[in-house]
DNA sequence: CACTGCTTGTGAAATCGTTCACAAGTGGAA
DNA sequence: TTCCACTTGTGAACGATTTCACAAGCAGTG
């Protein structure tokens, strides 16, 4: 009844659109919980701070399965978005660095529910290696390649100090991992076929600081 | 000799450019430490994973103070970037939510060095209120307005559970704060004159998951 | 059926950001 | 002084993304 086969005509979808898919999915799950079975583009737009036209254009990358006059089936749209975002697979994740950020991210529940399983944790602090973080044993830095291969890691989260980040991801990439989420303030150099996302508190804060400065100067 | 007066013709600088300014500044500080006194656009570009033309176009928003044939003075450029990013003021920051992410962010050193001072921490867990996080006393949620006013807070970091985020920021905005850095997976609705940046691990992971799925399907 | 109210899907236009290409400026060498 | 190697600053071309505008489709009603 709902197999949602990958009939997705996977052209290249703009990155901005993919990020919005993530948000739409979040809202749709709320709607599903509230028992709402169909939503119009305008509703999703208001929820997500964009425009109805933007929502429709975004969704048009996935084909056309809205019902004119009614909107989109929450259930169907959820399925299609999960499919295009690749959330029906389980992704095997390795965490590099079990420091403050690393452990906070590790304990963040929602992403387990979305199929991201942290199966490997690596740190080089002798006081941490051999201890457990949740249900995962922390392994030493020298076991990196070995661990990635054993666990068939798909994706790596970098939460080590910036100066060691590049050397570690080089090894990670050599071991065949094709996706990196980087929290270290380092500009990582990776081959083109490895996907990279950077999260930087400093960049966000400084961009806010710029905005505040502008506000101040204009008044 | 280097007063770097705000001769910045502050037109509206693209957001993407401002974010790159943050990165350029990071590199410039490395160069300064290494005793390098002048850099060409190409060098900054290679360091930052963009192109020389991009760097020059970005910097041209700030006026023109490069020396043709030589490049930019590291010291001067550092000063100009710090100025336009508003890093010469001290920004007073309040942290809402002293949970796992909140404390990890609190203990993150580099942003103190950049003029972001966390002067207020708010939580509503009775077991936390009254205890200290570093050198700051954790205050109860009902003291929010009072604390923001006393500390003349410029910027708020949201690290509370998503369901309570909107209600809290409404109060924060009413208290006059004009910048919010949001870590909760909630789409906050704010007046136009309040700057907002969202950081979402879920969005980043899902965009990586999409990329991985595409890679898999293409091979 | 025809009519109404509502909503999608999508070309075309507008806007925004990036890359190109090159004239013009700089310091150093001869 | 002239020449050379190098690099900036920027209009113009290009490409990508967002917004607009509207024909076409659906459900419900009379
Ligand atoms: N993106 C953000 O918003 C953000 C916020 C805070 C911190 N950070 C960054 O995250 C990183 C970690 O920050 P933190 O506050 O958790 O620091 P931390 O010192 O608490 O943790 C770093 C961990 O990495 C480990 N480590 C060091 N070298 C290693 C190696 N070669 N191999 C394996 N493990 C190694 C350390 O033992 C430590 O446990 C830093 O790069 C920091 O700048 C990012
Ligand atoms: N952006 C990211 O990458 C990322 C990663 C992990 C978590 N998060 C989000 O950050 C938030 C915090 O996550 P966490 O793992 O630290 O959770 P947590 O439960 O450890 O911390 C939440 C804290 O907020 C406090 N709190 C709850 N209601 C409050 C209120 N009304 N007023 C003041 N304080 C209140 C709680 O007492 C607790 O200390 C969540 O919204 C989570 O989804 C974001």
Coordinates of N, CA and C and ligand atoms in Angstrom, one line a residue, chain A residues 97-102 122-125 128 141 159-162 164 168 183-185 199-201, chain B residues 105 108 183, ligand 1:
Chain A
X97 N 36.7 11.5 18.6 CA 36.9 12.5 19.7 C 35.7 12.4 20.7
X98 N 36.0 11.9 21.9 CA 35.0 11.7 22.9 C 35.2 12.8 24.0
X99 N 35.3 14.0 23.5 CA 35.5 15.1 24.5 C 34.1 15.7 24.8
X100 N 34.1 17.0 25.1 CA 32.8 17.6 25.5 C 31.8 17.6 24.4
X101 N 32.1 18.1 23.2 CA 31.2 18.1 22.1 C 30.9 16.7 21.7
X102 N 31.9 15.9 21.6 CA 31.7 14.5 21.1 C 30.7 13.8 22.0
X122 N 36.3 6.8 18.8 CA 37.7 6.8 18.8 C 38.2 8.0 19.6
X123 N 39.2 7.8 20.5 CA 39.8 8.9 21.2 C 41.3 8.5 21.5
X124 N 42.2 9.4 21.8 CA 43.5 9.0 22.0 C 44.0 9.3 23.5
X125 N 43.0 9.7 24.3 CA 43.3 9.9 25.7 C 43.3 8.5 26.4
X128 N 40.6 7.5 28.6 CA 39.3 7.2 28.0 C 39.2 5.9 27.3
X141 N 43.3 5.7 19.0 CA 43.4 6.3 17.7 C 44.1 5.3 16.7
X159 N 35.1 15.4 16.0 CA 35.0 16.3 17.2 C 36.3 16.2 18.0
X160 N 37.4 16.3 17.2 CA 38.7 16.4 17.8 C 39.3 17.8 17.7
X161 N 40.3 18.1 18.4 CA 40.9 19.5 18.2 C 41.3 19.7 16.7
X162 N 41.2 21.0 16.3 CA 41.4 21.3 14.9 C 42.8 20.8 14.4
X164 N 44.6 18.3 14.7 CA 44.7 16.9 14.4 C 43.6 16.4 13.4
X168 N 43.6 13.0 10.7 CA 42.6 11.9 10.9 C 41.7 11.6 9.7
X183 N 33.0 19.2 13.1 CA 32.8 20.2 14.1 C 34.0 21.0 14.5
X184 N 35.2 20.5 14.0 CA 36.4 21.2 14.3 C 36.6 22.5 13.5
X185 N 37.1 23.5 14.0 CA 37.4 24.8 13.2 C 38.6 24.6 12.3
X199 N 30.2 22.4 10.7 CA 29.4 23.1 11.7 C 30.3 23.9 12.5
X200 N 30.1 25.2 12.5 CA 31.0 26.1 13.2 C 30.3 27.1 14.1
X201 N 30.4 27.0 15.4 CA 29.8 27.9 16.3 C 30.4 29.3 16.0
Chain B
X105 N 28.9 23.9 25.0 CA 29.1 25.2 24.3 C 29.7 26.2 25.3
X108 N 33.4 26.0 25.7 CA 34.1 26.1 24.4 C 34.9 27.4 24.5
X183 N 20.1 26.2 18.8 CA 20.5 24.8 18.6 C 19.3 23.8 18.8
Ligands
LIG1 N1 31.3 23.4 15.9 C1 31.1 23.8 17.2 O1 30.0 24.4 17.4 C2 32.0 23.5 18.2 C3 31.8 23.9 19.5 C4 32.7 23.6 20.4 C5 33.9 22.9 20.0 N2 34.1 22.6 18.7 C6 35.3 21.9 18.3 O2 35.1 20.5 18.6 C7 36.3 19.9 18.8 C8 36.3 19.3 20.2 O3 36.0 20.2 21.2 P1 35.8 19.8 22.7 O4 35.3 21.0 23.4 O5 34.9 18.6 22.7 O6 37.3 19.5 23.1 P2 37.8 18.4 24.1 O7 39.2 18.7 24.4 O8 36.8 18.2 25.3 O9 37.7 17.0 23.3 C9 38.6 16.7 22.3 C10 38.8 15.2 22.4 O10 39.6 14.7 21.3 C11 40.5 13.8 21.7 N3 41.7 13.7 20.8 C12 42.7 14.6 20.7 N4 43.5 14.2 19.8 C13 43.0 13.1 19.3 C14 43.5 12.2 18.3 N5 44.6 12.4 17.5 N6 42.7 11.1 18.0 C15 41.6 10.9 18.7 N7 41.1 11.7 19.6 C16 41.9 12.8 19.9 C17 40.9 14.3 23.1 O11 41.4 13.2 23.9 C18 39.5 14.8 23.6 O12 38.8 13.7 24.3 C19 37.4 21.0 18.8 O13 37.9 21.1 17.5 C20 36.5 22.3 19.0 O14 37.1 23.4 18.4 C21 33.2 22.9 17.8

